[in-house]
Structures are given as structure tokens and as C-alpha cells.
């Protein structure tokens, strides 16, 4: 340009959308878990669908303390520390460990700057399986050699809420034969009693 003139300046800039953090779900159901045991880890994801970096993520919980947030894994949301770049995400993980039977509920609340929302946590504690037999003994009476007694049965009851392991039935003495084929029979290696359910092993004595 001419002496004393001004040279044009080049101005550049890029517009970007503001941070927008969203959760991947509004609820986590931990289903039914035996008292004292722990569920598998269930999680939800926070994702920044905007372009600008988000404010630091905040996390709080309310309701049952049997829902415990897990920490220490790569990708976990760290309250007060994790900020999400555009398109980035982090994970909030929970385990449910019931201490008594019954339905439980809780809430995990997350925030990122002015944004906040809640994720409902639900699960049910149930008692462990516990099978008992009644009566404790069976009397077949006096049976003629080579003949068979009438069928005599006893009752197995699962007193717990969880399904019992598959039954094993062993009879001491070769003269006692397990009977099968009826709807409520206990079939060794197959029958697993549901919570509060009963089964009826049947035996015949052939001396």
C-alpha cells in the first residue's frame, strides 16, 4: 500500500455448539439378588453431544445405601474432576448388595454445570435357598420277600426365596427304589425347587 496507509488484517474464527451432556438411560434395574451377595455391575453413560467442553461432572446418590457406586476403572466419571470434551463420554457404575429381603430403590443424580438429571436405581433382595425334608423318616412296614410296598413319599420344601441348586437324591440300601413320572416328583439331576416351592420324592421298598 501507499506510505502511511493501513494493511488489511485477516480475521478467522470457528463457531461451536455449547456443551450438552446427556445420560444414556433414566433407570437401572438390578433385578433380584440374594441377601449378602452382590449383583453384576450395571452402569449408565454420560455423553457430551455438543462441541464445547463441559463443566466438571457432579454425582450424588440418595435412597437405599445398598446401591454402591464403583470407582477406579478407566472411563469412570470422577465427580468434580471429569470434564467432557465434545463427543466424549464417561461411565457411572453401580453394584447392588441387599442386606434384607424386599424391594429397594435409590437415585443417582448427575450434573454438568447447569445441566442435571436423575437415574432411578431399583433392585430386590431375596433370602437364599434352604431345602428341608418332612418327615424325617419313612416306614414301609413288613413286606413279603419279592413283593413291593406301596409308594411312600416325603416332602422337600425350599424355605428360601432363591431357586435351590439341582437336587441330588441318594438312597442307602438297594431295596429302596426312587419313583419318577408324576408331575410333582423330584428328579435327581434335573429338579431345582423355586423359592417356597415343594417337591415329593417317592420310594418303593422291595425286599
PDB file of N, CA, C and O in Angstrom, residues 86-162:
ATOM      1  N   UNK A  86     -16.121 -32.281  23.519  1.00  0.00           N
ATOM      2  CA  UNK A  86     -17.192 -32.561  22.577  1.00  0.00           C
ATOM      3  C   UNK A  86     -17.125 -33.992  22.073  1.00  0.00           C
ATOM      4  O   UNK A  86     -16.082 -34.458  21.633  1.00  0.00           O
ATOM      5  N   UNK A  87     -18.238 -34.723  22.184  1.00  0.00           N
ATOM      6  CA  UNK A  87     -18.305 -36.106  21.727  1.00  0.00           C
ATOM      7  C   UNK A  87     -17.776 -37.125  22.710  1.00  0.00           C
ATOM      8  O   UNK A  87     -17.894 -38.334  22.475  1.00  0.00           O
ATOM      9  N   UNK A  88     -17.186 -36.696  23.813  1.00  0.00           N
ATOM     10  CA  UNK A  88     -16.604 -37.632  24.781  1.00  0.00           C
ATOM     11  C   UNK A  88     -17.669 -38.119  25.772  1.00  0.00           C
ATOM     12  O   UNK A  88     -18.743 -37.530  25.914  1.00  0.00           O
ATOM     13  N   UNK A  89     -17.342 -39.205  26.461  1.00  0.00           N
ATOM     14  CA  UNK A  89     -18.276 -39.772  27.435  1.00  0.00           C
ATOM     15  C   UNK A  89     -17.520 -40.346  28.619  1.00  0.00           C
ATOM     16  O   UNK A  89     -16.311 -40.592  28.559  1.00  0.00           O
ATOM     17  N   UNK A  90     -18.234 -40.572  29.710  1.00  0.00           N
ATOM     18  CA  UNK A  90     -17.708 -41.274  30.877  1.00  0.00           C
ATOM     19  C   UNK A  90     -18.826 -42.137  31.440  1.00  0.00           C
ATOM     20  O   UNK A  90     -19.993 -41.997  31.068  1.00  0.00           O
ATOM     21  N   UNK A  91     -18.469 -43.041  32.349  1.00  0.00           N
ATOM     22  CA  UNK A  91     -19.408 -44.068  32.817  1.00  0.00           C
ATOM     23  C   UNK A  91     -19.597 -43.983  34.330  1.00  0.00           C
ATOM     24  O   UNK A  91     -18.641 -43.776  35.077  1.00  0.00           O
ATOM     25  N   UNK A  92     -20.838 -44.169  34.759  1.00  0.00           N
ATOM     26  CA  UNK A  92     -21.185 -44.231  36.184  1.00  0.00           C
ATOM     27  C   UNK A  92     -21.635 -45.659  36.471  1.00  0.00           C
ATOM     28  O   UNK A  92     -22.596 -46.153  35.866  1.00  0.00           O
ATOM     29  N   UNK A  93     -20.932 -46.344  37.389  1.00  0.00           N
ATOM     30  CA  UNK A  93     -21.168 -47.769  37.625  1.00  0.00           C
ATOM     31  C   UNK A  93     -21.651 -48.017  39.051  1.00  0.00           C
ATOM     32  O   UNK A  93     -21.160 -47.396  39.995  1.00  0.00           O
ATOM     33  N   UNK A  94     -22.595 -48.962  39.186  1.00  0.00           N
ATOM     34  CA  UNK A  94     -23.154 -49.312  40.490  1.00  0.00           C
ATOM     35  C   UNK A  94     -23.203 -50.821  40.680  1.00  0.00           C
ATOM     36  O   UNK A  94     -23.330 -51.585  39.719  1.00  0.00           O
ATOM     37  N   UNK A  95     -23.140 -51.248  41.952  1.00  0.00           N
ATOM     38  CA  UNK A  95     -23.386 -52.627  42.356  1.00  0.00           C
ATOM     39  C   UNK A  95     -24.451 -52.600  43.447  1.00  0.00           C
ATOM     40  O   UNK A  95     -24.440 -51.723  44.315  1.00  0.00           O
ATOM     41  N   UNK A  96     -25.361 -53.576  43.404  1.00  0.00           N
ATOM     42  CA  UNK A  96     -26.440 -53.692  44.397  1.00  0.00           C
ATOM     43  C   UNK A  96     -26.147 -54.885  45.298  1.00  0.00           C
ATOM     44  O   UNK A  96     -25.996 -56.012  44.831  1.00  0.00           O
ATOM     45  N   UNK A  97     -26.036 -54.627  46.622  1.00  0.00           N
ATOM     46  CA  UNK A  97     -25.774 -55.689  47.606  1.00  0.00           C
ATOM     47  C   UNK A  97     -26.828 -55.593  48.701  1.00  0.00           C
ATOM     48  O   UNK A  97     -26.659 -54.852  49.681  1.00  0.00           O
ATOM     49  N   UNK A  98     -27.946 -56.329  48.571  1.00  0.00           N
ATOM     50  CA  UNK A  98     -29.026 -56.209  49.556  1.00  0.00           C
ATOM     51  C   UNK A  98     -28.656 -56.838  50.894  1.00  0.00           C
ATOM     52  O   UNK A  98     -27.933 -57.838  50.953  1.00  0.00           O
ATOM     53  N   UNK A  99     -29.138 -56.241  51.968  1.00  0.00           N
ATOM     54  CA  UNK A  99     -28.898 -56.763  53.310  1.00  0.00           C
ATOM     55  C   UNK A  99     -30.146 -57.394  53.923  1.00  0.00           C
ATOM     56  O   UNK A  99     -30.048 -58.132  54.899  1.00  0.00           O
ATOM     57  N   UNK A 100     -31.307 -57.092  53.368  1.00  0.00           N
ATOM     58  CA  UNK A 100     -32.561 -57.692  53.807  1.00  0.00           C
ATOM     59  C   UNK A 100     -33.431 -57.965  52.581  1.00  0.00           C
ATOM     60  O   UNK A 100     -33.160 -57.465  51.489  1.00  0.00           O
ATOM     61  N   UNK A 101     -34.483 -58.750  52.782  1.00  0.00           N
ATOM     62  CA  UNK A 101     -35.374 -59.089  51.677  1.00  0.00           C
ATOM     63  C   UNK A 101     -36.303 -57.926  51.352  1.00  0.00           C
ATOM     64  O   UNK A 101     -36.636 -57.106  52.215  1.00  0.00           O
ATOM     65  N   UNK A 102     -36.710 -57.841  50.097  1.00  0.00           N
ATOM     66  CA  UNK A 102     -37.671 -56.833  49.679  1.00  0.00           C
ATOM     67  C   UNK A 102     -37.133 -55.905  48.610  1.00  0.00           C
ATOM     68  O   UNK A 102     -35.956 -55.940  48.254  1.00  0.00           O
ATOM     69  N   UNK A 103     -38.044 -55.090  48.087  1.00  0.00           N
ATOM     70  CA  UNK A 103     -37.699 -54.151  47.017  1.00  0.00           C
ATOM     71  C   UNK A 103     -36.899 -52.977  47.568  1.00  0.00           C
ATOM     72  O   UNK A 103     -37.135 -52.517  48.684  1.00  0.00           O
ATOM     73  N   UNK A 104     -35.952 -52.507  46.783  1.00  0.00           N
ATOM     74  CA  UNK A 104     -35.132 -51.355  47.141  1.00  0.00           C
ATOM     75  C   UNK A 104     -35.154 -50.356  45.988  1.00  0.00           C
ATOM     76  O   UNK A 104     -35.306 -50.715  44.818  1.00  0.00           O
ATOM     77  N   UNK A 105     -34.956 -49.089  46.335  1.00  0.00           N
ATOM     78  CA  UNK A 105     -34.873 -48.060  45.299  1.00  0.00           C
ATOM     79  C   UNK A 105     -33.892 -46.979  45.736  1.00  0.00           C
ATOM     80  O   UNK A 105     -33.665 -46.761  46.926  1.00  0.00           O
ATOM     81  N   UNK A 106     -33.324 -46.328  44.768  1.00  0.00           N
ATOM     82  CA  UNK A 106     -32.399 -45.234  45.021  1.00  0.00           C
ATOM     83  C   UNK A 106     -32.340 -44.342  43.797  1.00  0.00           C
ATOM     84  O   UNK A 106     -32.984 -44.613  42.777  1.00  0.00           O
ATOM     85  N   UNK A 107     -31.574 -43.288  43.895  1.00  0.00           N
ATOM     86  CA  UNK A 107     -31.448 -42.334  42.790  1.00  0.00           C
ATOM     87  C   UNK A 107     -30.002 -41.895  42.660  1.00  0.00           C
ATOM     88  O   UNK A 107     -29.352 -41.577  43.662  1.00  0.00           O
ATOM     89  N   UNK A 108     -29.503 -41.922  41.436  1.00  0.00           N
ATOM     90  CA  UNK A 108     -28.194 -41.360  41.122  1.00  0.00           C
ATOM     91  C   UNK A 108     -28.426 -40.070  40.343  1.00  0.00           C
ATOM     92  O   UNK A 108     -29.015 -40.085  39.264  1.00  0.00           O
ATOM     93  N   UNK A 109     -27.995 -38.954  40.927  1.00  0.00           N
ATOM     94  CA  UNK A 109     -28.186 -37.651  40.292  1.00  0.00           C
ATOM     95  C   UNK A 109     -26.855 -37.151  39.754  1.00  0.00           C
ATOM     96  O   UNK A 109     -25.847 -37.172  40.452  1.00  0.00           O
ATOM     97  N   UNK A 110     -26.851 -36.747  38.494  1.00  0.00           N
ATOM     98  CA  UNK A 110     -25.638 -36.220  37.875  1.00  0.00           C
ATOM     99  C   UNK A 110     -25.847 -34.767  37.462  1.00  0.00           C
ATOM    100  O   UNK A 110     -26.976 -34.311  37.282  1.00  0.00           O
ATOM    101  N   UNK A 111     -24.753 -34.037  37.339  1.00  0.00           N
ATOM    102  CA  UNK A 111     -24.821 -32.654  36.883  1.00  0.00           C
ATOM    103  C   UNK A 111     -23.583 -32.327  36.072  1.00  0.00           C
ATOM    104  O   UNK A 111     -22.552 -32.993  36.173  1.00  0.00           O
ATOM    105  N   UNK A 112     -23.706 -31.307  35.255  1.00  0.00           N
ATOM    106  CA  UNK A 112     -22.584 -30.763  34.482  1.00  0.00           C
ATOM    107  C   UNK A 112     -22.905 -29.303  34.236  1.00  0.00           C
ATOM    108  O   UNK A 112     -23.657 -28.975  33.323  1.00  0.00           O
ATOM    109  N   UNK A 113     -22.377 -28.427  35.092  1.00  0.00           N
ATOM    110  CA  UNK A 113     -22.768 -27.027  35.015  1.00  0.00           C
ATOM    111  C   UNK A 113     -24.228 -26.887  35.389  1.00  0.00           C
ATOM    112  O   UNK A 113     -24.683 -27.389  36.423  1.00  0.00           O
ATOM    113  N   UNK A 114     -24.998 -26.224  34.523  1.00  0.00           N
ATOM    114  CA  UNK A 114     -26.413 -26.003  34.803  1.00  0.00           C
ATOM    115  C   UNK A 114     -27.269 -27.221  34.493  1.00  0.00           C
ATOM    116  O   UNK A 114     -28.447 -27.264  34.851  1.00  0.00           O
ATOM    117  N   UNK A 115     -26.691 -28.201  33.832  1.00  0.00           N
ATOM    118  CA  UNK A 115     -27.452 -29.394  33.477  1.00  0.00           C
ATOM    119  C   UNK A 115     -27.455 -30.391  34.627  1.00  0.00           C
ATOM    120  O   UNK A 115     -26.442 -30.570  35.309  1.00  0.00           O
ATOM    121  N   UNK A 116     -28.578 -31.034  34.844  1.00  0.00           N
ATOM    122  CA  UNK A 116     -28.655 -32.098  35.830  1.00  0.00           C
ATOM    123  C   UNK A 116     -29.884 -32.949  35.573  1.00  0.00           C
ATOM    124  O   UNK A 116     -30.878 -32.480  35.023  1.00  0.00           O
ATOM    125  N   UNK A 117     -29.800 -34.208  35.965  1.00  0.00           N
ATOM    126  CA  UNK A 117     -30.919 -35.150  35.832  1.00  0.00           C
ATOM    127  C   UNK A 117     -30.644 -36.336  36.742  1.00  0.00           C
ATOM    128  O   UNK A 117     -29.572 -36.443  37.347  1.00  0.00           O
ATOM    129  N   UNK A 118     -31.622 -37.230  36.852  1.00  0.00           N
ATOM    130  CA  UNK A 118     -31.503 -38.367  37.758  1.00  0.00           C
ATOM    131  C   UNK A 118     -31.720 -39.682  37.027  1.00  0.00           C
ATOM    132  O   UNK A 118     -32.455 -39.760  36.040  1.00  0.00           O
ATOM    133  N   UNK A 119     -31.076 -40.724  37.552  1.00  0.00           N
ATOM    134  CA  UNK A 119     -31.253 -42.094  37.065  1.00  0.00           C
ATOM    135  C   UNK A 119     -31.781 -42.929  38.227  1.00  0.00           C
ATOM    136  O   UNK A 119     -31.174 -42.967  39.303  1.00  0.00           O
ATOM    137  N   UNK A 120     -32.930 -43.581  38.025  1.00  0.00           N
ATOM    138  CA  UNK A 120     -33.550 -44.393  39.078  1.00  0.00           C
ATOM    139  C   UNK A 120     -32.827 -45.733  39.206  1.00  0.00           C
ATOM    140  O   UNK A 120     -32.492 -46.373  38.207  1.00  0.00           O
ATOM    141  N   UNK A 121     -32.598 -46.156  40.452  1.00  0.00           N
ATOM    142  CA  UNK A 121     -31.950 -47.433  40.750  1.00  0.00           C
ATOM    143  C   UNK A 121     -32.950 -48.329  41.470  1.00  0.00           C
ATOM    144  O   UNK A 121     -33.540 -47.912  42.472  1.00  0.00           O
ATOM    145  N   UNK A 122     -33.162 -49.553  40.982  1.00  0.00           N
ATOM    146  CA  UNK A 122     -34.107 -50.470  41.616  1.00  0.00           C
ATOM    147  C   UNK A 122     -33.514 -51.873  41.695  1.00  0.00           C
ATOM    148  O   UNK A 122     -32.695 -52.271  40.866  1.00  0.00           O
ATOM    149  N   UNK A 123     -33.930 -52.618  42.698  1.00  0.00           N
ATOM    150  CA  UNK A 123     -33.495 -53.998  42.866  1.00  0.00           C
ATOM    151  C   UNK A 123     -34.281 -54.636  43.997  1.00  0.00           C
ATOM    152  O   UNK A 123     -34.949 -53.956  44.777  1.00  0.00           O
ATOM    153  N   UNK A 124     -34.193 -55.954  44.090  1.00  0.00           N
ATOM    154  CA  UNK A 124     -34.925 -56.689  45.119  1.00  0.00           C
ATOM    155  C   UNK A 124     -34.004 -57.683  45.806  1.00  0.00           C
ATOM    156  O   UNK A 124     -33.308 -58.461  45.142  1.00  0.00           O
ATOM    157  N   UNK A 125     -33.988 -57.652  47.141  1.00  0.00           N
ATOM    158  CA  UNK A 125     -33.243 -58.639  47.909  1.00  0.00           C
ATOM    159  C   UNK A 125     -34.118 -59.836  48.220  1.00  0.00           C
ATOM    160  O   UNK A 125     -35.312 -59.686  48.486  1.00  0.00           O
ATOM    161  N   UNK A 126     -33.552 -61.023  48.154  1.00  0.00           N
ATOM    162  CA  UNK A 126     -34.317 -62.212  48.497  1.00  0.00           C
ATOM    163  C   UNK A 126     -33.466 -63.163  49.338  1.00  0.00           C
ATOM    164  O   UNK A 126     -32.238 -63.153  49.268  1.00  0.00           O
ATOM    165  N   UNK A 127     -34.152 -63.969  50.150  1.00  0.00           N
ATOM    166  CA  UNK A 127     -33.452 -64.918  51.000  1.00  0.00           C
ATOM    167  C   UNK A 127     -32.842 -66.029  50.164  1.00  0.00           C
ATOM    168  O   UNK A 127     -33.351 -66.380  49.097  1.00  0.00           O
ATOM    169  N   UNK A 128     -31.752 -66.589  50.651  1.00  0.00           N
ATOM    170  CA  UNK A 128     -31.098 -67.687  49.954  1.00  0.00           C
ATOM    171  C   UNK A 128     -31.961 -68.945  50.036  1.00  0.00           C
ATOM    172  O   UNK A 128     -32.855 -69.056  50.879  1.00  0.00           O
ATOM    173  N   UNK A 129     -31.696 -69.883  49.149  1.00  0.00           N
ATOM    174  CA  UNK A 129     -32.435 -71.143  49.187  1.00  0.00           C
ATOM    175  C   UNK A 129     -32.061 -71.934  50.437  1.00  0.00           C
ATOM    176  O   UNK A 129     -30.944 -71.815  50.956  1.00  0.00           O
ATOM    177  N   UNK A 130     -32.998 -72.717  50.924  1.00  0.00           N
ATOM    178  CA  UNK A 130     -32.762 -73.591  52.078  1.00  0.00           C
ATOM    179  C   UNK A 130     -33.784 -74.711  52.055  1.00  0.00           C
ATOM    180  O   UNK A 130     -34.960 -74.498  52.332  1.00  0.00           O
ATOM    181  N   UNK A 131     -33.350 -75.904  51.682  1.00  0.00           N
ATOM    182  CA  UNK A 131     -34.273 -77.027  51.487  1.00  0.00           C
ATOM    183  C   UNK A 131     -34.339 -77.888  52.748  1.00  0.00           C
ATOM    184  O   UNK A 131     -33.312 -78.238  53.336  1.00  0.00           O
ATOM    185  N   UNK A 132     -35.564 -78.227  53.160  1.00  0.00           N
ATOM    186  CA  UNK A 132     -35.774 -79.109  54.312  1.00  0.00           C
ATOM    187  C   UNK A 132     -36.685 -80.259  53.907  1.00  0.00           C
ATOM    188  O   UNK A 132     -37.454 -80.162  52.938  1.00  0.00           O
ATOM    189  N   UNK A 133     -36.585 -81.373  54.648  1.00  0.00           N
ATOM    190  CA  UNK A 133     -37.387 -82.567  54.365  1.00  0.00           C
ATOM    191  C   UNK A 133     -38.346 -82.835  55.508  1.00  0.00           C
ATOM    192  O   UNK A 133     -38.037 -82.625  56.681  1.00  0.00           O
ATOM    193  N   UNK A 134     -39.538 -83.330  55.163  1.00  0.00           N
ATOM    194  CA  UNK A 134     -40.526 -83.714  56.174  1.00  0.00           C
ATOM    195  C   UNK A 134     -41.360 -84.883  55.641  1.00  0.00           C
ATOM    196  O   UNK A 134     -41.815 -84.833  54.488  1.00  0.00           O
ATOM    197  N   UNK A 135     -41.551 -85.942  56.409  1.00  0.00           N
ATOM    198  CA  UNK A 135     -40.991 -86.169  57.742  1.00  0.00           C
ATOM    199  C   UNK A 135     -39.519 -86.581  57.663  1.00  0.00           C
ATOM    200  O   UNK A 135     -38.979 -86.742  56.576  1.00  0.00           O
ATOM    201  N   UNK A 136     -38.924 -86.786  58.828  1.00  0.00           N
ATOM    202  CA  UNK A 136     -37.507 -87.139  58.877  1.00  0.00           C
ATOM    203  C   UNK A 136     -37.268 -88.624  58.629  1.00  0.00           C
ATOM    204  O   UNK A 136     -36.133 -89.049  58.417  1.00  0.00           O
ATOM    205  N   UNK A 137     -38.321 -89.447  58.680  1.00  0.00           N
ATOM    206  CA  UNK A 137     -38.167 -90.885  58.434  1.00  0.00           C
ATOM    207  C   UNK A 137     -39.421 -91.430  57.760  1.00  0.00           C
ATOM    208  O   UNK A 137     -40.515 -90.860  57.880  1.00  0.00           O
ATOM    209  N   UNK A 138     -39.259 -92.556  57.031  1.00  0.00           N
ATOM    210  CA  UNK A 138     -40.372 -93.213  56.339  1.00  0.00           C
ATOM    211  C   UNK A 138     -40.445 -94.669  56.792  1.00  0.00           C
ATOM    212  O   UNK A 138     -39.423 -95.360  56.873  1.00  0.00           O
ATOM    213  N   UNK A 139     -41.637 -95.150  57.060  1.00  0.00           N
ATOM    214  CA  UNK A 139     -41.847 -96.548  57.468  1.00  0.00           C
ATOM    215  C   UNK A 139     -42.633 -97.264  56.370  1.00  0.00           C
ATOM    216  O   UNK A 139     -43.739 -96.840  56.010  1.00  0.00           O
ATOM    217  N   UNK A 140     -42.066 -98.323  55.824  1.00  0.00           N
ATOM    218  CA  UNK A 140     -42.706 -99.066  54.737  1.00  0.00           C
ATOM    219  C   UNK A 140     -43.465-100.293  55.239  1.00  0.00           C
ATOM    220  O   UNK A 140     -44.169-100.952  54.476  1.00  0.00           O
ATOM    221  N   UNK A 141     -43.291-100.612  56.522  1.00  0.00           N
ATOM    222  CA  UNK A 141     -43.977-101.763  57.093  1.00  0.00           C
ATOM    223  C   UNK A 141     -43.312-103.069  56.707  1.00  0.00           C
ATOM    224  O   UNK A 141     -42.236-103.105  56.105  1.00  0.00           O
ATOM    225  N   UNK A 142     -43.951-104.163  57.063  1.00  0.00           N
ATOM    226  CA  UNK A 142     -43.431-105.507  56.769  1.00  0.00           C
ATOM    227  C   UNK A 142     -43.885-105.920  55.369  1.00  0.00           C
ATOM    228  O   UNK A 142     -45.087-105.954  55.074  1.00  0.00           O
ATOM    229  N   UNK A 143     -42.923-106.228  54.511  1.00  0.00           N
ATOM    230  CA  UNK A 143     -43.212-106.575  53.126  1.00  0.00           C
ATOM    231  C   UNK A 143     -42.668-107.973  52.839  1.00  0.00           C
ATOM    232  O   UNK A 143     -41.529-108.297  53.184  1.00  0.00           O
ATOM    233  N   UNK A 144     -43.463-108.799  52.199  1.00  0.00           N
ATOM    234  CA  UNK A 144     -43.048-110.146  51.820  1.00  0.00           C
ATOM    235  C   UNK A 144     -41.892-110.086  50.837  1.00  0.00           C
ATOM    236  O   UNK A 144     -41.872-109.234  49.940  1.00  0.00           O
ATOM    237  N   UNK A 145     -40.918-110.969  51.004  1.00  0.00           N
ATOM    238  CA  UNK A 145     -39.776-111.002  50.095  1.00  0.00           C
ATOM    239  C   UNK A 145     -40.247-111.141  48.657  1.00  0.00           C
ATOM    240  O   UNK A 145     -41.112-111.964  48.331  1.00  0.00           O
ATOM    241  N   UNK A 146     -39.667-110.309  47.790  1.00  0.00           N
ATOM    242  CA  UNK A 146     -40.020-110.335  46.380  1.00  0.00           C
ATOM    243  C   UNK A 146     -41.219-109.485  46.036  1.00  0.00           C
ATOM    244  O   UNK A 146     -41.517-109.281  44.849  1.00  0.00           O
ATOM    245  N   UNK A 147     -41.934-109.000  47.033  1.00  0.00           N
ATOM    246  CA  UNK A 147     -43.072-108.118  46.788  1.00  0.00           C
ATOM    247  C   UNK A 147     -42.640-106.663  46.966  1.00  0.00           C
ATOM    248  O   UNK A 147     -41.584-106.370  47.518  1.00  0.00           O
ATOM    249  N   UNK A 148     -43.468-105.756  46.497  1.00  0.00           N
ATOM    250  CA  UNK A 148     -43.171-104.328  46.611  1.00  0.00           C
ATOM    251  C   UNK A 148     -44.183-103.643  47.505  1.00  0.00           C
ATOM    252  O   UNK A 148     -45.381-103.977  47.490  1.00  0.00           O
ATOM    253  N   UNK A 149     -43.700-102.704  48.267  1.00  0.00           N
ATOM    254  CA  UNK A 149     -44.573-101.931  49.145  1.00  0.00           C
ATOM    255  C   UNK A 149     -45.396-100.945  48.334  1.00  0.00           C
ATOM    256  O   UNK A 149     -45.186-100.749  47.134  1.00  0.00           O
ATOM    257  N   UNK A 150     -46.330-100.331  49.013  1.00  0.00           N
ATOM    258  CA  UNK A 150     -46.997 -99.166  48.426  1.00  0.00           C
ATOM    259  C   UNK A 150     -45.980 -98.036  48.314  1.00  0.00           C
ATOM    260  O   UNK A 150     -44.957 -98.029  48.992  1.00  0.00           O
ATOM    261  N   UNK A 151     -46.259 -97.100  47.448  1.00  0.00           N
ATOM    262  CA  UNK A 151     -45.384 -95.940  47.293  1.00  0.00           C
ATOM    263  C   UNK A 151     -45.484 -95.065  48.538  1.00  0.00           C
ATOM    264  O   UNK A 151     -46.587 -94.766  49.010  1.00  0.00           O
ATOM    265  N   UNK A 152     -44.346 -94.709  49.100  1.00  0.00           N
ATOM    266  CA  UNK A 152     -44.292 -93.815  50.259  1.00  0.00           C
ATOM    267  C   UNK A 152     -43.478 -92.589  49.863  1.00  0.00           C
ATOM    268  O   UNK A 152     -42.453 -92.696  49.179  1.00  0.00           O
ATOM    269  N   UNK A 153     -43.924 -91.417  50.259  1.00  0.00           N
ATOM    270  CA  UNK A 153     -43.244 -90.185  49.829  1.00  0.00           C
ATOM    271  C   UNK A 153     -42.956 -89.266  51.004  1.00  0.00           C
ATOM    272  O   UNK A 153     -43.526 -89.422  52.094  1.00  0.00           O
ATOM    273  N   UNK A 154     -42.066 -88.335  50.786  1.00  0.00           N
ATOM    274  CA  UNK A 154     -41.821 -87.256  51.740  1.00  0.00           C
ATOM    275  C   UNK A 154     -41.785 -85.944  50.976  1.00  0.00           C
ATOM    276  O   UNK A 154     -41.786 -85.933  49.731  1.00  0.00           O
ATOM    277  N   UNK A 155     -41.771 -84.839  51.703  1.00  0.00           N
ATOM    278  CA  UNK A 155     -41.863 -83.516  51.082  1.00  0.00           C
ATOM    279  C   UNK A 155     -40.549 -82.766  51.256  1.00  0.00           C
ATOM    280  O   UNK A 155     -40.018 -82.680  52.369  1.00  0.00           O
ATOM    281  N   UNK A 156     -40.030 -82.255  50.161  1.00  0.00           N
ATOM    282  CA  UNK A 156     -38.900 -81.333  50.205  1.00  0.00           C
ATOM    283  C   UNK A 156     -39.437 -79.926  49.969  1.00  0.00           C
ATOM    284  O   UNK A 156     -40.162 -79.688  49.004  1.00  0.00           O
ATOM    285  N   UNK A 157     -39.082 -78.988  50.851  1.00  0.00           N
ATOM    286  CA  UNK A 157     -39.566 -77.608  50.753  1.00  0.00           C
ATOM    287  C   UNK A 157     -38.379 -76.657  50.686  1.00  0.00           C
ATOM    288  O   UNK A 157     -37.463 -76.736  51.508  1.00  0.00           O
ATOM    289  N   UNK A 158     -38.406 -75.769  49.707  1.00  0.00           N
ATOM    290  CA  UNK A 158     -37.411 -74.700  49.642  1.00  0.00           C
ATOM    291  C   UNK A 158     -37.938 -73.540  50.476  1.00  0.00           C
ATOM    292  O   UNK A 158     -38.856 -72.837  50.070  1.00  0.00           O
ATOM    293  N   UNK A 159     -37.371 -73.339  51.655  1.00  0.00           N
ATOM    294  CA  UNK A 159     -37.857 -72.302  52.573  1.00  0.00           C
ATOM    295  C   UNK A 159     -37.341 -70.910  52.237  1.00  0.00           C
ATOM    296  O   UNK A 159     -37.764 -69.925  52.847  1.00  0.00           O
ATOM    297  N   UNK A 160     -36.414 -70.801  51.288  1.00  0.00           N
ATOM    298  CA  UNK A 160     -35.856 -69.510  50.907  1.00  0.00           C
ATOM    299  C   UNK A 160     -36.548 -68.927  49.692  1.00  0.00           C
ATOM    300  O   UNK A 160     -37.494 -69.503  49.146  1.00  0.00           O
ATOM    301  N   UNK A 161     -36.056 -67.761  49.273  1.00  0.00           N
ATOM    302  CA  UNK A 161     -36.643 -67.097  48.118  1.00  0.00           C
ATOM    303  C   UNK A 161     -35.951 -67.435  46.818  1.00  0.00           C
ATOM    304  O   UNK A 161     -36.552 -67.398  45.742  1.00  0.00           O
ATOM    305  N   UNK A 162     -34.663 -67.766  46.875  1.00  0.00           N
ATOM    306  CA  UNK A 162     -33.913 -68.075  45.668  1.00  0.00           C
ATOM    307  C   UNK A 162     -34.143 -69.525  45.251  1.00  0.00           C
ATOM    308  O   UNK A 162     -34.444 -70.391  46.083  1.00  0.00           O
TER     309      UNK A 162
END
